[in-house]
mmCIF file of C-alpha atoms in Angstrom:
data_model
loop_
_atom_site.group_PDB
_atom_site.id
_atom_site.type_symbol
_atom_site.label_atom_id
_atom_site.label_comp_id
_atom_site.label_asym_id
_atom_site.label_seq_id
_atom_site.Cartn_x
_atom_site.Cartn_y
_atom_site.Cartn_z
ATOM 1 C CA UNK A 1 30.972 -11.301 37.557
ATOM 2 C CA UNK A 2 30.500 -7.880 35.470
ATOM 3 C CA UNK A 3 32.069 -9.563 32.208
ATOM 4 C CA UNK A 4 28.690 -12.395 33.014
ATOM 5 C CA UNK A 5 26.521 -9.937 33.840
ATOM 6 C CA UNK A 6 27.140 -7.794 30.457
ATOM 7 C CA UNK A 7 27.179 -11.094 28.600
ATOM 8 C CA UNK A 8 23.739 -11.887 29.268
ATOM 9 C CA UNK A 9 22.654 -8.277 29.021
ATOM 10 C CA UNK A 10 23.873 -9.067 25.145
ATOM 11 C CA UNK A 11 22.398 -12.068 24.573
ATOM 12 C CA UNK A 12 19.094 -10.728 26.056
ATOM 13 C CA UNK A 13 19.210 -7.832 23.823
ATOM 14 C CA UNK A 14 20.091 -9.170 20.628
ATOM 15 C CA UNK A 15 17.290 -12.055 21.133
ATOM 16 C CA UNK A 16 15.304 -9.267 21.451
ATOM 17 C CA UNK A 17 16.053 -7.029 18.501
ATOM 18 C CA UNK A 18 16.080 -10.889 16.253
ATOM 19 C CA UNK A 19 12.891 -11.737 17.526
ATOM 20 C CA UNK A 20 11.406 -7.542 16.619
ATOM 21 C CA UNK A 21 12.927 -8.234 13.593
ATOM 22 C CA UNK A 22 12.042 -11.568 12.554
ATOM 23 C CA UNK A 23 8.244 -10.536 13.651
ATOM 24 C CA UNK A 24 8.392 -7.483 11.644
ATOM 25 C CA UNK A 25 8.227 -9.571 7.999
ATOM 26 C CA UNK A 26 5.455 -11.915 7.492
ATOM 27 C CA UNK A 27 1.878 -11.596 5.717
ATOM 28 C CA UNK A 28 -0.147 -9.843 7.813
ATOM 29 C CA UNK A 29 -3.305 -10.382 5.945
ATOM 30 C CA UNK A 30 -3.362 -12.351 2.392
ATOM 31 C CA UNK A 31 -5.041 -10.119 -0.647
ATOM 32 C CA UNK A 32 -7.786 -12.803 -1.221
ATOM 33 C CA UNK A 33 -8.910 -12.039 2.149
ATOM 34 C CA UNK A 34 -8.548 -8.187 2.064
ATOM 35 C CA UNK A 35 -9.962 -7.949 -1.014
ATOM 36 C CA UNK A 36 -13.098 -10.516 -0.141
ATOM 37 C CA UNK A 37 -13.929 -8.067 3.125
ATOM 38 C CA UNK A 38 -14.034 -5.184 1.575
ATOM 39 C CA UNK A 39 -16.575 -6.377 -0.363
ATOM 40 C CA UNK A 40 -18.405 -8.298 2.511
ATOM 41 C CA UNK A 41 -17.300 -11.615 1.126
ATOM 42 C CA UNK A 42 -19.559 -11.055 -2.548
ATOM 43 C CA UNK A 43 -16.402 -9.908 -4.422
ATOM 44 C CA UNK A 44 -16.810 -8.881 -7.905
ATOM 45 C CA UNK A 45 -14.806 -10.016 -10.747
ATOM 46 C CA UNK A 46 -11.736 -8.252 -10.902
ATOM 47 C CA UNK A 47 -11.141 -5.872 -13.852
ATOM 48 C CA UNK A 48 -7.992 -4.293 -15.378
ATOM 49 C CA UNK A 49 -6.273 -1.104 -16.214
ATOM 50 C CA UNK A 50 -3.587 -0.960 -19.118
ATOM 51 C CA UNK A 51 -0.930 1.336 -17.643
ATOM 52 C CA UNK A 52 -0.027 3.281 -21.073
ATOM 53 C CA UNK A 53 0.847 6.297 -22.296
ATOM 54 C CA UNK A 54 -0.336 9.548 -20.363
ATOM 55 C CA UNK A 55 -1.348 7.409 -17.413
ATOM 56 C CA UNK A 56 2.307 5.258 -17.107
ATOM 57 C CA UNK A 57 4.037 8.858 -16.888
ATOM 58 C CA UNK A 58 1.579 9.990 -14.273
ATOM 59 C CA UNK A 59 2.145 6.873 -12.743
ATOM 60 C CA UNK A 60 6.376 7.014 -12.907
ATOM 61 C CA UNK A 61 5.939 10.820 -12.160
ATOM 62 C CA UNK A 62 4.827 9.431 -8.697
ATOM 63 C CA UNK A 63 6.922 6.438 -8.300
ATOM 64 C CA UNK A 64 10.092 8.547 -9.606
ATOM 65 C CA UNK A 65 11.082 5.474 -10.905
ATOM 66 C CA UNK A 66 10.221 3.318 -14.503
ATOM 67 C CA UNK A 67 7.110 1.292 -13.837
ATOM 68 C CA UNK A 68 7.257 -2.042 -15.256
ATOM 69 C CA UNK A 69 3.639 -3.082 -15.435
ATOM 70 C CA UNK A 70 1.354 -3.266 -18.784
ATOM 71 C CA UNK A 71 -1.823 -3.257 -16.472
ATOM 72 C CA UNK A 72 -3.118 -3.475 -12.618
ATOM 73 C CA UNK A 73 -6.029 -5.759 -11.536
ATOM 74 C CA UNK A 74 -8.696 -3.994 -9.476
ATOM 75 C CA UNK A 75 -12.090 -5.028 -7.909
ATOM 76 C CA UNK A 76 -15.017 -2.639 -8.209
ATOM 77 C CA UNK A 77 -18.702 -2.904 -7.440
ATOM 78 C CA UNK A 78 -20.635 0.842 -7.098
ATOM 79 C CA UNK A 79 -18.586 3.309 -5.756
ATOM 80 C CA UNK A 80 -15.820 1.168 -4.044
ATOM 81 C CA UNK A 81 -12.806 -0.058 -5.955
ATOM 82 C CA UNK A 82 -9.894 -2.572 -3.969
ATOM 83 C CA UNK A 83 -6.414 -1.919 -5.332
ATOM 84 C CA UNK A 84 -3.404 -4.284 -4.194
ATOM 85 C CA UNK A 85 -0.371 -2.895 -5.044
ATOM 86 C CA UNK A 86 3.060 -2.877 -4.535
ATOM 87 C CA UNK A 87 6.275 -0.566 -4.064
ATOM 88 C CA UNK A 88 9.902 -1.116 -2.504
ATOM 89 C CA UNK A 89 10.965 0.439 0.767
ATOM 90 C CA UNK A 90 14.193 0.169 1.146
ATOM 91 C CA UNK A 91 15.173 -3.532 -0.608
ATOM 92 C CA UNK A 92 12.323 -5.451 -1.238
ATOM 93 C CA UNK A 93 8.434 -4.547 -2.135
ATOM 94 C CA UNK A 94 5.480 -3.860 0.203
ATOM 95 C CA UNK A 95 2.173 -5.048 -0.788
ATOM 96 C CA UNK A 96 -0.573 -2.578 0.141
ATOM 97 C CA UNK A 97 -4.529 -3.439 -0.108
ATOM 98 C CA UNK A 98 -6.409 0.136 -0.610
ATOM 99 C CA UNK A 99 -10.132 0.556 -0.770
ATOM 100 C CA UNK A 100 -11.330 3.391 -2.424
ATOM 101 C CA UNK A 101 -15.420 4.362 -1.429
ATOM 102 C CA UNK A 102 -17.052 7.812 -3.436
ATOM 103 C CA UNK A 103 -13.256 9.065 -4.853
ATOM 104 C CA UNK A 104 -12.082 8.644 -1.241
ATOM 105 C CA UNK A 105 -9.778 6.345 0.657
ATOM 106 C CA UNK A 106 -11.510 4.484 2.902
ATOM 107 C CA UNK A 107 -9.125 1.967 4.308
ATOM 108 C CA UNK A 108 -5.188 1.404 3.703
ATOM 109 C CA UNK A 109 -4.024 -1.551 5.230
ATOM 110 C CA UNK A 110 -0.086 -3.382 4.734
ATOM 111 C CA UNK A 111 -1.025 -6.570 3.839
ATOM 112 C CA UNK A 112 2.611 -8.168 3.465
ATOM 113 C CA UNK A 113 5.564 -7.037 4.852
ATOM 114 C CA UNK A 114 9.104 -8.236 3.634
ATOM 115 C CA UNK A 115 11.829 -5.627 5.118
ATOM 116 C CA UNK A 116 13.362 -6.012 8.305
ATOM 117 C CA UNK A 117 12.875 -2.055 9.022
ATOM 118 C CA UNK A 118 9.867 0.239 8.998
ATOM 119 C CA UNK A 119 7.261 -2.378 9.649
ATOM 120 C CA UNK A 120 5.679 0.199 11.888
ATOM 121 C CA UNK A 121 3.471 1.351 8.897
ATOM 122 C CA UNK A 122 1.535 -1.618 9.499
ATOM 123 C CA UNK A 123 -0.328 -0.259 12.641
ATOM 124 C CA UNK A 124 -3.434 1.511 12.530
ATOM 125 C CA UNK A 125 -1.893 4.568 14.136
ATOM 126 C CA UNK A 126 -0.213 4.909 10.947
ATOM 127 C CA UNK A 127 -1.979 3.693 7.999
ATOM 128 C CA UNK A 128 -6.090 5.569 9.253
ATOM 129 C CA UNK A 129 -3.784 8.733 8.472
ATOM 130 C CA UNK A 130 -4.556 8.067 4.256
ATOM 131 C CA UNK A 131 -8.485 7.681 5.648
ATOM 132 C CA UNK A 132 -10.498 10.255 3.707
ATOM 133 C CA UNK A 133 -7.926 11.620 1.839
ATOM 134 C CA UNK A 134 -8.607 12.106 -1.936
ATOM 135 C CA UNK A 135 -6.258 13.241 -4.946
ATOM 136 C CA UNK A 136 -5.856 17.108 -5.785
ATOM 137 C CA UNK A 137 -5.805 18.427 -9.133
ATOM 138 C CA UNK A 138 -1.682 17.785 -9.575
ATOM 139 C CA UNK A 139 -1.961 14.560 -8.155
ATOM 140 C CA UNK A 140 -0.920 14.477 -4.524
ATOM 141 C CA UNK A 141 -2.937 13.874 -1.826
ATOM 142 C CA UNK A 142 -5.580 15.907 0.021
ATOM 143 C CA UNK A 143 -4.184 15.687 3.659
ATOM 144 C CA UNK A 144 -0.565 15.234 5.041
ATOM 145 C CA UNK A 145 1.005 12.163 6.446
ATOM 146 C CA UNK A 146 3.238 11.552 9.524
ATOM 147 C CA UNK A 147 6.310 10.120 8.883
ATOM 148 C CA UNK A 148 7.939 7.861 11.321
ATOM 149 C CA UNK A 149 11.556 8.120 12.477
ATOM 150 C CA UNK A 150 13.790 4.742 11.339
ATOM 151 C CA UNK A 151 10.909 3.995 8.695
ATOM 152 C CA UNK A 152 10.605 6.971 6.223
ATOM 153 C CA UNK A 153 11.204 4.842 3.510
ATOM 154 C CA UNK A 154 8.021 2.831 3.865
ATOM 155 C CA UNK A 155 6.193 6.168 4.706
ATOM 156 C CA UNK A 156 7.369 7.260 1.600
ATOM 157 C CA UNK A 157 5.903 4.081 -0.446
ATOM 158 C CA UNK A 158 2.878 3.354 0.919
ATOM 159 C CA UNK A 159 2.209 7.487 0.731
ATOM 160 C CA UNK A 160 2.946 6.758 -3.500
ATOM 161 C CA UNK A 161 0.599 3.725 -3.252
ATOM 162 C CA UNK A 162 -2.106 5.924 -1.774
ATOM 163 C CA UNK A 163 -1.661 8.382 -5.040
ATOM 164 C CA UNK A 164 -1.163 5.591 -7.554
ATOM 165 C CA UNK A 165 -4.417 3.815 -6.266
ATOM 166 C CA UNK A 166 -6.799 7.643 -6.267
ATOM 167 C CA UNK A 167 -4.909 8.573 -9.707
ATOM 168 C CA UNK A 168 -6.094 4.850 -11.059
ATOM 169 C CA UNK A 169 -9.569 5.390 -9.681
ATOM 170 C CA UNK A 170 -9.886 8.696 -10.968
ATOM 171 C CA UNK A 171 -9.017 7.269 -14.420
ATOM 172 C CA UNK A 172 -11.487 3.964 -14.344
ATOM 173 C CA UNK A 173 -14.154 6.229 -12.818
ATOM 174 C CA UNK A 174 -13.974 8.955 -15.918
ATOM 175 C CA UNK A 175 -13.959 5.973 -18.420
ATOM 176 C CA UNK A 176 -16.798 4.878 -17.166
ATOM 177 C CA UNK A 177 -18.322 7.616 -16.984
ATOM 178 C CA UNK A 178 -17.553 8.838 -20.729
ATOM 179 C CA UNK A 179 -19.048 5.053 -21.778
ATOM 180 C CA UNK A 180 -22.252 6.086 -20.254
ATOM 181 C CA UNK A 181 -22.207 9.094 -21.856
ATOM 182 C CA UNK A 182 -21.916 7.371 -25.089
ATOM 183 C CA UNK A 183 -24.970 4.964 -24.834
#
């Protein structure tokens, strides 16, 4: 009777812990879709970035790894720029929509998830932590952010995404701003 009992107690358990873990990968929103409300379904064309030079070492300096890249497609209409990017947690990447209002993040969200740990990022109780922050002068961000236990790995990339994405709209906002200067 005990050897049943603790039998089905396993089989219980691991069906739960599969089915937490087979939940925890999956596309919780596609880009297209991020990326056309942010911009209340009138999305601009997108626009690029050539990652070179100065910027690519700010950009590894962050990553604290070689970034592969040439360039990054963004959106941008007025003051609001959509980045999607992407990092590794642990084994495989993490694709991250960020929408950037007035130099500020205004929404992070985890738009596909492929690891079997530290999905909990995904959850607003994480991710409204990056709302309002903004990038200091050596390039970290304005506010702290919460780790959480089992998934500091994905803490730790989508906190890099947050940087990479203020650091990239710091750079297309002062190009654009030394082009008006020019006419």
């Amino acid at each position: 009777m005990k050897i049943h009992y603790l039998f089905i107690n396993f089989l219980l358990i691991s069906t739960l812990l599969f089915t937490a873990n087979s939940n925890a990968k999956g596309i919780y929103q596609p880009p297209e879709e991020f990326i056309n409300n942010a911009f209340n379904q009138q999305t601009p064309e997108a626009d690029i970035i050539w990652i070179k030079d100065q910027l690519r070492q700010k950009v590894e300096d962050i990553l604290q790894h070689q970034y592969k890249a040439k360039r990054i497609r963004y959106w941008k209409k007025q003051q609001r720029s959509v980045w999607i990017l992407e990092e590794i947690g642990k084994k495989k990447p993490i694709t991250v929509g960020i929408i950037i209002d007035n130099e500020k993040i205004s929404q992070l969200k985890v738009l596909i998830f492929r690891e079997t740990r530290g999905w909990e990022v995904r959850y607003p109780f994480f991710s409204q932590q990056f709302d309002q922050m903004s990038l200091t002068n050596n390039d970290t961000l304005s506010g702290t952010v919460d780790g959480i236990s089992g998934a500091t790995l994905s803490v730790r990339a989508l906190t890099k995404l947050a940087r990479i994405a203020l650091l990239l709209n710091q750079k297309i906002s002062v190009t654009e701003s030394t082009k008006q200067n020019d006419t």
